[in-house]
Amino acid sequence: MHTQPHLSKRGDVYQWRRKTRRFSTEIIDIKLSLGTTDRHQAHILARKVSAESDVIMEQIIGSRITPEHGRAFLAEVIRKERTKIARLGMLSRVDNLDPEDDARHDAAMAEAWGRIATHGLNHSVSAEASDLVHGNIDLIRKDLASEPRKLALRRAFQEHTGQNHLSALEYAQVMDLYVSGKAKAWAGDTPTRDLKAKAPPSAPTDPALPLSTLRAVVERMNAIKRTEGIEEKTLRQYQSFVALFTMLTGHDDITQVRQPDVKAFRADLARLPKSWGKSPTDQASTRDEVMAKAAALPLDKVGLSVGTINRHLDHLNQIADWARDEGLPVDPNLKPTKLRRKETVRARDKRGAFSVEQLREVFKNPVWTGSHSERRQTKSGQQIFKNGIYWCPLIGAYTGARREEIAGLAPTDIVEIDGVTCLSIEDSELRRIKNLSSRRLIPIHSHLVDLGLLDHIEQARNNNQNSLFPDLYEAGNDAFGRKVGRRMRQIIDQQLGADGAKLSFHSLRHYVQNQLDHTGVDDKVVRDIIGHEGKDIHDKDYRKSSPPEAMAEAIELLLKVTWLPLQRYFDATS
């Protein structure tokens, strides 16, 4: 057994086993039964498997393929070689006229494969090579360049790795494996070529390098972004992206992701239900479950928007760049943003803005005119429940504030500045603001006061509430805004039907900006109310915020979009 270091016996059956180290603490152990009790046949099989395993081990160590892929490939080599040995053994018994001629042909084939593996497919064959070697090299060249061989190699790669896409780089490496494996199989155990020059980036062998899982990279990235004041909602989007990408592709390691994986991911995004991610149960779904759900939906309910798909690709690109900066061996050909889809709609047309008439129709919903019950708030009845669903859209219509900015208000966020009662939009325990320009004061419209908002605030203070709208909090999402967003969608569909398809809670923000612009309010005042950054360095760095009085005057120009409830209605919270 000393001539075959990886050959051993288990009972009467021979087996092949090889170990190697990938990380400082991880051992790759591949063990296969050779399925034979014949010593001579076992030596032949072990020699061929060992030759192939040199290349496979290089790929496993480089994390190009997994140990499972390596085992599958080697098992297939054993199966094919056993069939070939049996067939050749039968032929030798039937036709054994010139054993020396057989040996000469075998030596010429070994030399041909060795020359191609060492010098490349298109090298000039030296004159001293025999005619038989020349002929074999010509045959090999034609075979490797043929479409059937290319298809066979792609099919073999897919069968052994389970991946349906093969990039040009990966195909070159598969071809490299094939040629090197053939050469080593014909030459025995002697390596004929060093593949390291063409190997993909190595997996981290330095124990000081950070974990390369997508979740770990995002956690480290978000920790830094959080110190920079990035909104918590944005940070959660990265976490949600990781769950989605892992679910669809099966990859959870950034060093394993290749460009074809990203192409497949993008294609899957166009097949997802439009509502994916809005339910906490989505995070626990499998790919098959999600696709089965999508298949049962109407076409208009399937496929994420171009903007959402591009945002996911941008997230992956940021994660890859972050991992590269940390020293992780991310594939240099991984460029997710190259796959961004072209927008077919102008940015200003993506989200509609309410007209005054549309908004007045929305506020005729039972939420503001009389509900059946708090649970069935959009069904007509005799009670008005002044909860978060009631107040948030009203505040949005008279301030232009973002959904989370309103839903996450605390009683302490209502302040009086220079005699003007304002909402103070700041970072808090309940919500984080989007950026520095989002930190602002917004005067409260007099109609909100008439409707009882200040009374609601005072009641929350008396009850020692941390939040103005505790009914909006969802523990599963650790957020306040999603519940009112879903209910606003329901209300718009109920009141406007197909005419409200492009409208959402965010459309309130566009409505306020449009109305202020159309009434001639100074652009600087509009930006200070909405929370947009200055248009130039002078505005950004030197101009102070507009005084509360000026903003209050602008806010009061917004038309009333609802009315005080009639006396016949009973206010359930008064």
Coordinates of C-alpha atoms in Angstrom, one line a residue:
M1 CA 0.0 0.0 0.0
H2 CA 3.0 2.3 0.4
T3 CA 2.9 3.3 -3.3
Q4 CA -0.7 4.6 -2.9
P5 CA -0.8 6.9 0.2
H6 CA -4.6 7.5 0.0
L7 CA -5.5 3.8 -0.5
S8 CA -6.7 1.7 2.4
K9 CA -8.9 -1.3 3.1
R10 CA -12.1 -1.5 5.1
G11 CA -12.8 -5.2 5.5
D12 CA -12.2 -6.7 2.0
V13 CA -13.2 -3.5 0.1
Y14 CA -10.7 -0.9 -0.8
Q15 CA -11.3 2.8 -0.1
W16 CA -9.7 6.1 -0.9
R17 CA -9.3 8.9 1.6
R18 CA -7.6 12.3 1.6
K19 CA -7.5 15.1 4.1
T20 CA -6.4 18.7 3.7
R21 CA -6.7 22.0 5.6
R22 CA -8.7 24.9 4.4
F23 CA -8.8 27.3 7.3
S24 CA -6.6 27.3 10.4
T25 CA -9.2 25.1 12.2
E26 CA -11.1 23.4 9.4
I27 CA -10.1 20.0 8.0
I28 CA -11.5 18.9 4.6
D29 CA -11.9 15.1 4.8
I30 CA -13.0 13.2 1.6
K31 CA -13.5 9.5 1.9
L32 CA -14.9 7.3 -0.9
S33 CA -15.4 3.5 -1.3
L34 CA -13.7 2.3 -4.4
G35 CA -16.3 -0.6 -4.6
T36 CA -13.7 -3.3 -5.4
T37 CA -11.9 -6.1 -3.6
D38 CA -9.3 -6.4 -6.4
R39 CA -5.9 -4.9 -5.4
H40 CA -4.7 -4.2 -9.0
Q41 CA -8.0 -2.5 -9.9
A42 CA -8.0 -0.5 -6.6
H43 CA -4.5 0.8 -7.4
I44 CA -5.6 2.0 -10.8
L45 CA -8.7 3.7 -9.4
A46 CA -6.8 5.3 -6.5
R47 CA -4.1 6.7 -8.8
K48 CA -6.7 8.3 -11.1
V49 CA -8.7 9.7 -8.1
S50 CA -5.6 11.0 -6.5
A51 CA -4.6 12.8 -9.7
E52 CA -8.0 14.4 -10.0
S53 CA -8.1 15.3 -6.3
D54 CA -5.0 17.5 -6.6
V55 CA -7.0 19.9 -8.7
I56 CA -10.2 19.4 -6.6
M57 CA -8.3 20.2 -3.4
E58 CA -6.9 23.4 -4.9
Q59 CA -10.4 24.5 -5.7
I60 CA -11.8 23.5 -2.3
I61 CA -9.0 25.3 -0.5
G62 CA -9.7 28.4 -2.7
S63 CA -13.4 28.1 -1.8
R64 CA -14.3 27.9 -5.5
I65 CA -16.3 24.8 -4.9
T66 CA -17.6 23.2 -1.7
P67 CA -16.4 19.9 -0.3
E68 CA -19.7 18.4 -1.3
H69 CA -19.1 19.4 -4.9
G70 CA -15.6 17.8 -4.7
R71 CA -17.0 14.6 -3.4
A72 CA -19.7 14.5 -6.1
F73 CA -17.1 15.1 -8.8
L74 CA -14.7 12.4 -7.5
A75 CA -17.5 9.9 -7.1
E76 CA -18.4 10.5 -10.8
V77 CA -14.8 9.9 -11.8
I78 CA -14.8 6.6 -9.9
R79 CA -18.0 5.5 -11.6
K80 CA -16.8 6.3 -15.1
E81 CA -13.3 4.8 -14.6
R82 CA -14.8 1.6 -13.1
T83 CA -17.0 1.3 -16.2
K84 CA -14.0 2.0 -18.5
I85 CA -11.8 -0.5 -16.7
A86 CA -14.4 -3.2 -17.0
R87 CA -14.9 -2.5 -20.7
L88 CA -11.2 -2.4 -21.5
G89 CA -10.7 -5.6 -19.5
M90 CA -13.3 -7.4 -21.6
L91 CA -11.8 -6.0 -24.9
S92 CA -8.2 -7.2 -23.9
R93 CA -9.5 -10.7 -23.4
V94 CA -11.1 -10.7 -26.8
D95 CA -8.5 -8.8 -28.8
N96 CA -5.0 -8.9 -27.5
L97 CA -2.9 -9.2 -30.6
D98 CA -0.2 -6.6 -29.9
P99 CA 0.2 -5.5 -26.2
E100 CA 3.3 -3.4 -27.1
D101 CA 1.4 -1.4 -29.6
D102 CA -1.3 -0.7 -27.0
A103 CA 1.4 0.6 -24.7
R104 CA 2.9 2.8 -27.4
H105 CA -0.5 4.4 -28.0
D106 CA -1.1 4.9 -24.3
A107 CA 2.4 6.6 -24.0
A108 CA 1.6 8.9 -26.9
M109 CA -1.8 9.9 -25.4
A110 CA -0.1 10.6 -22.1
E111 CA 2.5 12.8 -23.8
A112 CA -0.2 14.6 -25.8
W113 CA -2.3 15.5 -22.7
G114 CA 0.9 16.4 -20.8
R115 CA 2.0 18.9 -23.5
I116 CA -1.4 20.5 -23.7
A117 CA -1.6 20.8 -19.9
T118 CA 1.9 22.3 -19.7
H119 CA 2.0 24.5 -22.7
G120 CA -1.6 25.3 -23.6
L121 CA -4.1 24.1 -26.2
N122 CA -2.6 26.1 -29.1
H123 CA 1.1 25.7 -28.5
S124 CA 3.4 24.7 -31.3
V125 CA 4.3 21.0 -31.1
S126 CA 8.1 20.4 -31.4
A127 CA 9.4 18.5 -34.3
E128 CA 10.9 15.7 -32.1
A129 CA 7.4 14.6 -31.1
S130 CA 6.2 11.5 -32.8
D131 CA 3.5 11.5 -35.5
L132 CA 1.3 9.6 -33.0
V133 CA 1.7 12.5 -30.5
H134 CA 0.9 15.0 -33.2
G135 CA -2.2 13.1 -34.2
N136 CA -3.4 12.8 -30.6
I137 CA -2.9 16.5 -30.0
D138 CA -4.9 17.4 -33.1
L139 CA -7.7 15.1 -32.0
I140 CA -7.7 16.6 -28.4
R141 CA -7.8 20.1 -29.8
K142 CA -10.7 19.4 -32.0
D143 CA -12.6 17.7 -29.2
L144 CA -12.0 20.5 -26.7
A145 CA -13.1 23.1 -29.2
S146 CA -16.2 21.3 -30.2
E147 CA -19.7 22.3 -29.1
P148 CA -20.5 18.8 -27.8
R149 CA -17.5 18.9 -25.5
K150 CA -18.4 22.5 -24.3
L151 CA -21.9 21.4 -23.5
A152 CA -20.7 18.2 -21.8
L153 CA -18.4 20.3 -19.5
R154 CA -21.1 22.8 -18.7
R155 CA -23.5 19.9 -18.0
A156 CA -20.9 18.2 -15.7
F157 CA -20.4 21.4 -13.8
Q158 CA -24.1 21.9 -13.3
E159 CA -24.6 18.3 -12.2
H160 CA -21.8 18.4 -9.6
T161 CA -22.4 21.9 -8.2
G162 CA -26.1 22.4 -8.6
Q163 CA -25.5 25.8 -10.2
N164 CA -27.4 26.6 -13.3
H165 CA -25.2 29.4 -14.6
L166 CA -21.6 29.2 -15.8
S167 CA -19.7 32.4 -16.4
A168 CA -16.9 32.7 -19.0
L169 CA -14.3 32.7 -16.2
E170 CA -15.9 29.6 -14.5
Y171 CA -16.0 27.8 -17.8
A172 CA -12.3 28.5 -18.4
Q173 CA -11.6 27.1 -14.9
V174 CA -13.7 24.0 -15.6
M175 CA -11.8 23.5 -18.8
D176 CA -8.6 23.9 -16.9
L177 CA -9.7 21.3 -14.4
Y178 CA -10.6 18.9 -17.2
V179 CA -7.3 19.2 -19.1
S180 CA -5.2 19.0 -15.9
G181 CA -7.2 16.1 -14.6
K182 CA -6.7 14.2 -17.9
A183 CA -3.0 14.9 -17.9
K184 CA -2.6 13.8 -14.3
A185 CA -4.7 10.7 -14.8
W186 CA -2.5 9.6 -17.8
A187 CA 0.8 10.5 -16.1
G188 CA 0.0 8.9 -12.7
D189 CA 0.6 10.9 -9.6
T190 CA 3.1 13.4 -11.0
P191 CA 1.7 16.9 -11.3
T192 CA 2.2 18.4 -14.7
R193 CA 0.9 21.9 -14.1
D194 CA 0.5 24.6 -11.4
L195 CA -3.0 25.9 -11.5
K196 CA -2.5 28.5 -8.8
A197 CA -2.0 31.3 -11.3
K198 CA -5.6 30.8 -12.6
A199 CA -7.2 30.0 -9.3
P200 CA -9.9 32.3 -7.9
P201 CA -9.3 34.4 -4.8
S202 CA -8.3 32.2 -1.9
A203 CA -10.6 31.9 1.1
P204 CA -9.2 33.7 4.2
T205 CA -6.5 31.7 5.9
D206 CA -5.6 34.5 8.3
P207 CA -7.6 33.9 11.5
A208 CA -7.5 37.6 12.1
L209 CA -9.8 38.2 9.1
P210 CA -13.5 38.8 10.0
L211 CA -16.3 36.4 9.2
S212 CA -17.3 36.5 5.6
T213 CA -21.0 35.6 6.0
L214 CA -23.4 38.2 4.5
R215 CA -25.1 38.7 7.9
A216 CA -21.8 39.2 9.7
V217 CA -20.6 41.8 7.1
V218 CA -23.9 43.7 7.3
E219 CA -23.8 43.7 11.1
R220 CA -20.3 45.3 11.1
M221 CA -21.3 47.7 8.3
N222 CA -24.5 48.8 10.1
A223 CA -22.6 49.3 13.4
I224 CA -20.5 52.0 11.6
K225 CA -23.4 53.5 9.7
R226 CA -25.4 53.7 13.0
T227 CA -22.7 56.0 14.5
E228 CA -23.0 58.2 11.4
G229 CA -26.7 58.8 12.0
I230 CA -28.1 56.6 9.2
E231 CA -31.8 55.9 9.7
E232 CA -32.6 52.6 11.4
K233 CA -35.1 51.9 8.6
T234 CA -32.3 51.9 6.1
L235 CA -30.1 49.6 8.2
R236 CA -33.0 47.2 8.5
Q237 CA -33.2 47.2 4.7
Y238 CA -29.7 45.7 4.5
Q239 CA -30.7 42.9 7.0
S240 CA -33.9 42.2 5.0
F241 CA -31.8 42.1 1.8
V242 CA -29.5 39.4 3.3
A243 CA -32.5 37.2 4.2
L244 CA -33.9 37.6 0.7
F245 CA -30.6 37.0 -1.1
T246 CA -29.8 33.9 1.0
M247 CA -33.3 32.5 0.5
L248 CA -33.3 32.9 -3.3
T249 CA -29.6 31.9 -4.0
G250 CA -28.6 29.7 -1.2
H251 CA -25.4 31.8 -0.7
D252 CA -24.7 33.2 2.8
D253 CA -21.0 33.9 2.2
I254 CA -19.9 37.0 0.2
T255 CA -16.7 35.3 -0.9
Q256 CA -18.8 32.6 -2.6
V257 CA -21.0 34.9 -4.6
R258 CA -20.4 35.1 -8.3
Q259 CA -21.8 37.4 -11.0
P260 CA -24.1 34.6 -12.4
D261 CA -25.6 34.2 -9.0
V262 CA -26.5 37.9 -9.1
K263 CA -28.1 37.5 -12.5
A264 CA -30.2 34.6 -11.3
F265 CA -31.1 36.7 -8.2
R266 CA -32.2 39.6 -10.3
A267 CA -34.4 37.3 -12.4
D268 CA -36.0 35.9 -9.3
L269 CA -36.8 39.4 -8.0
A270 CA -38.9 39.9 -11.2
R271 CA -40.9 36.7 -10.2
L272 CA -41.5 37.5 -6.5
P273 CA -44.9 38.6 -5.2
K274 CA -45.0 42.4 -5.1
S275 CA -46.0 42.1 -1.4
W276 CA -43.0 40.2 -0.4
G277 CA -41.4 41.4 2.8
K278 CA -44.5 43.2 4.1
S279 CA -45.4 40.2 6.4
P280 CA -43.1 38.9 9.2
T281 CA -43.9 35.3 7.9
D282 CA -42.1 36.1 4.6
Q283 CA -38.7 35.9 6.4
A284 CA -39.3 32.2 7.3
S285 CA -40.5 31.2 3.8
T286 CA -38.4 29.0 1.5
R287 CA -37.7 29.8 -2.1
D288 CA -40.1 27.1 -3.3
E289 CA -42.9 28.4 -1.1
V290 CA -42.4 32.0 -2.3
M291 CA -42.4 31.0 -5.9
A292 CA -45.4 28.7 -5.5
K293 CA -47.3 31.7 -3.9
A294 CA -46.2 33.9 -6.8
A295 CA -47.4 31.4 -9.4
A296 CA -50.9 31.5 -7.9
L297 CA -51.1 35.3 -8.1
P298 CA -52.4 37.5 -11.0
L299 CA -49.6 38.9 -13.2
D300 CA -50.2 42.4 -11.9
K301 CA -49.3 41.2 -8.4
V302 CA -46.0 39.6 -9.4
G303 CA -42.6 41.2 -9.9
L304 CA -40.8 43.8 -7.8
S305 CA -40.5 47.3 -9.3
V306 CA -37.4 48.4 -11.2
G307 CA -36.5 50.7 -8.3
T308 CA -36.7 48.0 -5.7
I309 CA -34.6 45.6 -7.9
N310 CA -32.0 48.2 -8.4
R311 CA -32.0 49.0 -4.6
H312 CA -31.3 45.3 -3.9
L313 CA -28.4 45.3 -6.4
D314 CA -27.0 48.5 -4.8
H315 CA -27.2 46.8 -1.4
L316 CA -25.2 43.8 -2.6
N317 CA -22.7 46.1 -4.2
Q318 CA -22.2 48.1 -0.9
I319 CA -21.8 44.8 1.0
A320 CA -19.2 43.5 -1.5
D321 CA -17.2 46.8 -1.4
W322 CA -17.3 46.8 2.4
A323 CA -16.1 43.2 2.6
R324 CA -13.2 44.0 0.1
D325 CA -12.2 46.9 2.3
E326 CA -12.0 44.5 5.2
G327 CA -9.6 42.3 3.3
L328 CA -12.0 39.5 2.5
P329 CA -11.3 37.8 -0.9
V330 CA -14.4 38.9 -2.8
D331 CA -14.5 37.8 -6.4
P332 CA -13.1 40.8 -8.4
N333 CA -15.6 40.0 -11.2
L334 CA -18.5 40.5 -8.8
K335 CA -20.1 43.8 -9.9
P336 CA -23.8 43.8 -9.0
T337 CA -24.5 47.4 -10.2
K338 CA -23.7 46.4 -13.8
L339 CA -26.9 44.5 -13.7
R340 CA -29.1 47.5 -12.7
R341 CA -32.2 47.8 -14.8
K342 CA -33.0 50.9 -16.7
E343 CA -35.8 53.0 -15.3
T344 CA -38.8 53.4 -17.6
V345 CA -40.5 56.1 -15.5
R346 CA -39.1 59.6 -14.5
A347 CA -38.3 59.9 -10.8
R348 CA -40.9 62.6 -10.3
D349 CA -43.6 60.3 -11.9
K350 CA -42.8 57.2 -9.8
R351 CA -45.0 58.2 -6.9
G352 CA -48.1 60.3 -7.4
A353 CA -49.2 63.3 -5.4
F354 CA -52.7 63.6 -4.1
S355 CA -54.9 66.3 -5.5
V356 CA -57.0 68.3 -3.1
E357 CA -60.2 66.5 -4.4
Q358 CA -58.6 63.1 -4.0
L359 CA -57.5 63.8 -0.5
R360 CA -60.9 65.1 0.5
E361 CA -62.3 61.8 -0.8
V362 CA -59.8 59.8 1.2
F363 CA -60.8 61.6 4.4
K364 CA -64.4 60.6 3.8
N365 CA -63.4 57.1 4.8
P366 CA -65.1 55.8 8.0
V367 CA -61.8 56.2 9.9
W368 CA -62.6 59.9 10.0
T369 CA -66.4 60.0 9.7
G370 CA -67.5 57.1 11.9
S371 CA -66.3 53.5 12.3
H372 CA -67.9 50.2 13.2
S373 CA -65.2 49.4 15.7
E374 CA -61.5 50.1 16.3
R375 CA -60.6 46.7 14.8
R376 CA -62.9 47.3 11.8
Q377 CA -62.1 51.0 11.5
T378 CA -62.6 51.3 7.8
K379 CA -66.2 50.0 8.0
S380 CA -69.0 52.5 8.6
G381 CA -70.4 53.0 12.0
Q382 CA -71.1 55.5 14.8
Q383 CA -67.7 55.9 16.5
I384 CA -64.6 57.8 15.7
F385 CA -61.4 56.3 17.2
K386 CA -58.7 58.9 17.5
N387 CA -55.8 56.5 17.4
G388 CA -52.6 56.3 15.2
I389 CA -54.6 55.3 12.1
Y390 CA -56.8 58.4 12.5
W391 CA -54.1 60.9 13.3
C392 CA -51.1 60.0 11.1
P393 CA -52.6 60.6 7.7
L394 CA -54.1 63.9 9.0
I395 CA -50.7 65.0 10.3
G396 CA -49.1 63.9 7.0
A397 CA -51.6 66.0 5.0
Y398 CA -50.8 69.2 7.1
T399 CA -47.0 68.8 7.5
G400 CA -45.6 66.7 4.7
A401 CA -43.6 64.6 7.3
R402 CA -42.5 61.1 6.5
R403 CA -44.6 58.1 7.7
E404 CA -42.0 57.0 10.3
E405 CA -41.4 60.6 11.5
I406 CA -45.1 60.9 12.4
A407 CA -45.8 57.4 13.6
G408 CA -42.7 57.5 15.9
L409 CA -43.7 60.8 17.6
A410 CA -43.5 61.0 21.4
P411 CA -45.3 63.5 23.7
T412 CA -41.9 65.2 24.3
D413 CA -41.6 65.8 20.5
I414 CA -44.3 68.5 20.7
V415 CA -42.6 71.8 21.7
E416 CA -43.4 75.5 21.7
I417 CA -40.9 77.8 20.0
D418 CA -41.4 81.5 19.9
G419 CA -45.1 81.0 20.7
V420 CA -45.6 78.5 17.9
T421 CA -46.5 74.9 18.7
C422 CA -44.3 72.6 16.6
L423 CA -43.5 68.9 16.0
S424 CA -39.8 68.4 16.7
I425 CA -38.4 65.8 14.3
E426 CA -35.3 64.3 15.9
D427 CA -33.6 61.0 16.5
S428 CA -35.3 59.2 19.4
E429 CA -35.8 55.9 21.0
L430 CA -38.8 55.3 18.8
R431 CA -37.4 56.2 15.4
R432 CA -34.3 57.5 13.7
I433 CA -34.4 60.3 11.1
K434 CA -33.3 59.7 7.6
N435 CA -30.4 62.3 7.5
L436 CA -29.2 65.6 9.0
S437 CA -31.5 67.7 6.9
S438 CA -34.5 65.7 8.3
R439 CA -33.9 67.2 11.7
R440 CA -36.4 70.1 11.8
L441 CA -39.4 71.8 13.4
I442 CA -42.8 71.8 11.7
P443 CA -45.6 74.1 13.0
I444 CA -48.9 72.4 13.7
H445 CA -51.8 73.4 11.4
S446 CA -54.7 75.1 13.1
H447 CA -57.1 72.5 11.7
L448 CA -55.2 69.7 13.6
V449 CA -55.7 71.7 16.8
D450 CA -59.5 72.1 16.0
L451 CA -59.7 68.3 15.5
G452 CA -58.2 67.8 19.0
L453 CA -54.5 66.9 18.4
L454 CA -53.3 68.9 21.3
D455 CA -55.9 67.2 23.6
H456 CA -54.6 63.8 22.4
I457 CA -51.0 64.9 23.2
E458 CA -52.0 66.1 26.7
Q459 CA -53.8 62.9 27.4
A460 CA -50.7 60.9 26.3
R461 CA -48.6 63.0 28.7
N462 CA -51.0 62.4 31.6
N463 CA -50.8 58.7 30.9
N464 CA -47.0 58.8 30.9
Q465 CA -46.9 57.3 27.4
N466 CA -43.6 57.0 25.6
S467 CA -45.4 57.2 22.3
L468 CA -48.2 59.3 20.9
F469 CA -49.5 56.3 18.9
P470 CA -48.7 53.1 20.8
D471 CA -51.3 51.2 18.8
L472 CA -49.1 51.4 15.7
Y473 CA -46.1 49.6 17.2
E474 CA -45.4 46.1 15.8
A475 CA -43.0 44.0 17.8
G476 CA -42.1 41.7 14.9
N477 CA -40.9 44.7 12.8
D478 CA -39.7 46.7 15.8
A479 CA -41.3 49.7 14.0
F480 CA -44.2 52.1 14.1
G481 CA -44.9 53.1 10.5
R482 CA -45.7 49.9 8.7
K483 CA -49.1 49.3 10.2
V484 CA -50.4 52.8 9.2
G485 CA -48.8 52.3 5.7
R486 CA -50.8 49.1 5.1
R487 CA -54.0 50.7 6.4
M488 CA -53.5 53.7 4.2
R489 CA -53.2 51.4 1.2
Q490 CA -56.5 49.9 2.1
I491 CA -58.2 53.3 2.6
I492 CA -56.9 54.6 -0.8
D493 CA -58.1 51.5 -2.6
Q494 CA -61.5 51.7 -0.8
Q495 CA -62.0 55.4 -1.6
L496 CA -60.3 55.9 -5.0
G497 CA -60.1 52.5 -6.6
A498 CA -57.9 52.2 -9.6
D499 CA -57.4 56.0 -9.6
G500 CA -55.3 55.6 -6.4
A501 CA -53.0 52.9 -7.7
K502 CA -49.9 55.1 -7.7
L503 CA -50.8 56.8 -4.4
S504 CA -49.5 55.9 -0.9
F505 CA -48.9 57.5 2.4
H506 CA -45.7 59.1 0.9
S507 CA -48.0 60.8 -1.6
L508 CA -49.1 63.1 1.2
R509 CA -45.5 64.4 1.3
H510 CA -45.6 65.2 -2.4
Y511 CA -49.0 66.8 -2.0
V512 CA -47.8 69.2 0.7
Q513 CA -44.7 70.2 -1.3
N514 CA -46.7 70.8 -4.5
Q515 CA -49.3 72.9 -2.6
L516 CA -46.7 75.0 -0.9
D517 CA -44.8 75.5 -4.2
H518 CA -48.0 76.5 -6.1
T519 CA -49.0 79.0 -3.5
G520 CA -45.7 80.9 -3.9
V521 CA -44.0 80.0 -0.6
D522 CA -40.3 80.7 -0.6
D523 CA -38.3 77.7 -1.7
K524 CA -36.1 77.8 1.4
V525 CA -39.2 77.7 3.7
V526 CA -40.6 74.7 1.7
R527 CA -37.3 72.8 2.1
D528 CA -37.2 73.5 5.8
I529 CA -40.8 72.2 6.3
I530 CA -40.3 69.1 4.1
G531 CA -36.8 68.4 5.4
H532 CA -34.8 68.6 2.1
E533 CA -31.2 69.6 1.9
G534 CA -30.2 73.0 0.6
K535 CA -29.7 73.3 -3.1
D536 CA -26.2 74.8 -2.9
I537 CA -23.3 75.2 -0.4
H538 CA -24.6 78.6 0.7
D539 CA -28.0 77.0 1.7
K540 CA -26.4 74.0 3.2
D541 CA -23.7 75.6 5.4
Y542 CA -24.6 79.2 6.0
R543 CA -28.4 79.9 5.9
K544 CA -30.2 79.2 9.2
S545 CA -33.5 77.4 9.4
S546 CA -36.6 79.5 8.6
P547 CA -38.2 81.0 11.8
P548 CA -41.2 79.2 13.1
E549 CA -43.5 82.1 12.4
A550 CA -42.6 82.0 8.7
M551 CA -43.1 78.2 8.5
A552 CA -46.4 78.5 10.4
E553 CA -47.7 81.1 7.9
A554 CA -46.8 78.7 5.0
I555 CA -48.4 75.7 6.8
E556 CA -51.7 77.6 7.2
L557 CA -51.9 78.1 3.4
L558 CA -52.6 74.3 3.1
L559 CA -56.3 73.8 2.4
K560 CA -58.6 71.9 4.8
V561 CA -59.0 68.4 3.5
T562 CA -61.4 67.1 6.1
W563 CA -63.9 68.6 8.5
L564 CA -65.0 68.4 12.1
P565 CA -67.2 65.4 12.8
L566 CA -70.9 66.0 12.9
Q567 CA -72.7 66.1 16.3
R568 CA -74.5 62.8 15.7
Y569 CA -71.2 61.0 15.9
F570 CA -69.8 59.9 19.2
D571 CA -66.1 60.4 19.7
A572 CA -64.9 57.1 21.2
T573 CA -61.8 58.6 22.8
S574 CA -63.3 61.7 24.3

